[in-house]
Amino acid sequence: MLKLTSVKINHEPSKKSIMKFVVSLMNWMKIYYVSK
């Protein structure tokens, strides 16, 4: 139980950073296609 909870807490920030990465990647793709 304790291990599972700590793993969940550890995964929470990485989810947020993955979302930030995806958003920045989409922004980059937009800029790329617009400049093309």
mmCIF file of N, CA and C in Angstrom:
data_model
loop_
_atom_site.group_PDB
_atom_site.id
_atom_site.type_symbol
_atom_site.label_atom_id
_atom_site.label_comp_id
_atom_site.label_asym_id
_atom_site.label_seq_id
_atom_site.Cartn_x
_atom_site.Cartn_y
_atom_site.Cartn_z
ATOM 1 N N MET A 1 0.842 -1.211 0.000
ATOM 2 C CA MET A 1 0.000 0.000 0.000
ATOM 3 C C MET A 1 0.877 1.261 0.000
ATOM 4 N N LEU A 2 1.770 1.335 0.959
ATOM 5 C CA LEU A 2 2.631 2.522 1.068
ATOM 6 C C LEU A 2 3.466 2.705 -0.195
ATOM 7 N N LYS A 3 4.006 1.630 -0.686
ATOM 8 C CA LYS A 3 4.815 1.710 -1.915
ATOM 9 C C LYS A 3 3.979 2.249 -3.073
ATOM 10 N N LEU A 4 2.791 1.736 -3.230
ATOM 11 C CA LEU A 4 1.906 2.154 -4.321
ATOM 12 C C LEU A 4 1.608 3.653 -4.240
ATOM 13 N N THR A 5 1.317 4.129 -3.036
ATOM 14 C CA THR A 5 1.005 5.553 -2.872
ATOM 15 C C THR A 5 2.214 6.406 -3.238
ATOM 16 N N SER A 6 3.381 6.011 -2.782
ATOM 17 C CA SER A 6 4.585 6.797 -3.074
ATOM 18 C C SER A 6 4.860 6.806 -4.576
ATOM 19 N N VAL A 7 4.590 5.707 -5.244
ATOM 20 C CA VAL A 7 4.784 5.638 -6.695
ATOM 21 C C VAL A 7 3.812 6.601 -7.383
ATOM 22 N N LYS A 8 2.575 6.602 -6.933
ATOM 23 C CA LYS A 8 1.572 7.521 -7.509
ATOM 24 C C LYS A 8 2.017 8.974 -7.331
ATOM 25 N N ILE A 9 2.486 9.308 -6.145
ATOM 26 C CA ILE A 9 2.936 10.681 -5.853
ATOM 27 C C ILE A 9 4.145 11.009 -6.738
ATOM 28 N N ASN A 10 5.003 10.039 -6.945
ATOM 29 C CA ASN A 10 6.194 10.263 -7.771
ATOM 30 C C ASN A 10 5.821 10.457 -9.241
ATOM 31 N N HIS A 11 4.768 9.819 -9.669
ATOM 32 C CA HIS A 11 4.368 9.915 -11.082
ATOM 33 C C HIS A 11 3.619 11.207 -11.384
ATOM 34 N N GLU A 12 3.058 11.825 -10.363
ATOM 35 C CA GLU A 12 2.247 13.023 -10.592
ATOM 36 C C GLU A 12 3.035 14.162 -11.251
ATOM 37 N N PRO A 13 4.181 14.545 -10.748
ATOM 38 C CA PRO A 13 4.937 15.636 -11.393
ATOM 39 C C PRO A 13 5.380 15.279 -12.810
ATOM 40 N N SER A 14 5.736 14.019 -13.030
ATOM 41 C CA SER A 14 6.190 13.631 -14.375
ATOM 42 C C SER A 14 5.051 13.761 -15.386
ATOM 43 N N LYS A 15 3.839 13.488 -14.953
ATOM 44 C CA LYS A 15 2.673 13.679 -15.844
ATOM 45 C C LYS A 15 2.590 15.139 -16.269
ATOM 46 N N LYS A 16 2.761 16.033 -15.300
ATOM 47 C CA LYS A 16 2.683 17.466 -15.602
ATOM 48 C C LYS A 16 3.795 17.868 -16.557
ATOM 49 N N SER A 17 4.987 17.354 -16.327
ATOM 50 C CA SER A 17 6.098 17.717 -17.212
ATOM 51 C C SER A 17 5.894 17.130 -18.602
ATOM 52 N N ILE A 18 5.287 15.962 -18.676
ATOM 53 C CA ILE A 18 4.985 15.362 -19.994
ATOM 54 C C ILE A 18 3.972 16.243 -20.726
ATOM 55 N N MET A 19 2.975 16.741 -19.994
ATOM 56 C CA MET A 19 1.982 17.626 -20.619
ATOM 57 C C MET A 19 2.650 18.899 -21.129
ATOM 58 N N LYS A 20 3.552 19.452 -20.319
ATOM 59 C CA LYS A 20 4.276 20.661 -20.747
ATOM 60 C C LYS A 20 5.065 20.358 -22.013
ATOM 61 N N PHE A 21 5.711 19.195 -22.056
ATOM 62 C CA PHE A 21 6.494 18.800 -23.218
ATOM 63 C C PHE A 21 5.602 18.689 -24.452
ATOM 64 N N VAL A 22 4.450 18.047 -24.291
ATOM 65 C CA VAL A 22 3.516 17.867 -25.417
ATOM 66 C C VAL A 22 3.028 19.226 -25.928
ATOM 67 N N VAL A 23 2.693 20.115 -25.009
ATOM 68 C CA VAL A 23 2.205 21.443 -25.402
ATOM 69 C C VAL A 23 3.289 22.194 -26.170
ATOM 70 N N SER A 24 4.514 22.159 -25.667
ATOM 71 C CA SER A 24 5.602 22.865 -26.357
ATOM 72 C C SER A 24 5.888 22.221 -27.713
ATOM 73 N N LEU A 25 5.767 20.904 -27.778
ATOM 74 C CA LEU A 25 5.983 20.210 -29.050
ATOM 75 C C LEU A 25 4.925 20.635 -30.069
ATOM 76 N N MET A 26 3.671 20.714 -29.635
ATOM 77 C CA MET A 26 2.601 21.146 -30.541
ATOM 78 C C MET A 26 2.833 22.580 -31.012
ATOM 79 N N ASN A 27 3.274 23.437 -30.095
ATOM 80 C CA ASN A 27 3.575 24.818 -30.471
ATOM 81 C C ASN A 27 4.688 24.846 -31.507
ATOM 82 N N TRP A 28 5.687 24.019 -31.319
ATOM 83 C CA TRP A 28 6.808 23.944 -32.264
ATOM 84 C C TRP A 28 6.319 23.478 -33.638
ATOM 85 N N MET A 29 5.443 22.482 -33.648
ATOM 86 C CA MET A 29 4.906 21.978 -34.919
ATOM 87 C C MET A 29 4.103 23.071 -35.631
ATOM 88 N N LYS A 30 3.320 23.826 -34.883
ATOM 89 C CA LYS A 30 2.550 24.939 -35.457
ATOM 90 C C LYS A 30 3.487 25.921 -36.134
ATOM 91 N N ILE A 31 4.508 26.328 -35.424
ATOM 92 C CA ILE A 31 5.478 27.294 -35.964
ATOM 93 C C ILE A 31 6.147 26.712 -37.212
ATOM 94 N N TYR A 32 6.471 25.435 -37.134
ATOM 95 C CA TYR A 32 7.135 24.776 -38.262
ATOM 96 C C TYR A 32 6.252 24.797 -39.511
ATOM 97 N N TYR A 33 4.983 24.430 -39.336
ATOM 98 C CA TYR A 33 4.074 24.374 -40.495
ATOM 99 C C TYR A 33 3.741 25.765 -41.020
ATOM 100 N N VAL A 34 3.641 26.725 -40.135
ATOM 101 C CA VAL A 34 3.322 28.099 -40.563
ATOM 102 C C VAL A 34 4.491 28.658 -41.376
ATOM 103 N N SER A 35 5.708 28.423 -40.913
ATOM 104 C CA SER A 35 6.884 28.944 -41.629
ATOM 105 C C SER A 35 7.093 28.204 -42.953
ATOM 106 N N LYS A 36 6.573 27.007 -43.043
ATOM 107 C CA LYS A 36 6.659 26.253 -44.295
ATOM 108 C C LYS A 36 5.655 26.865 -45.252
#
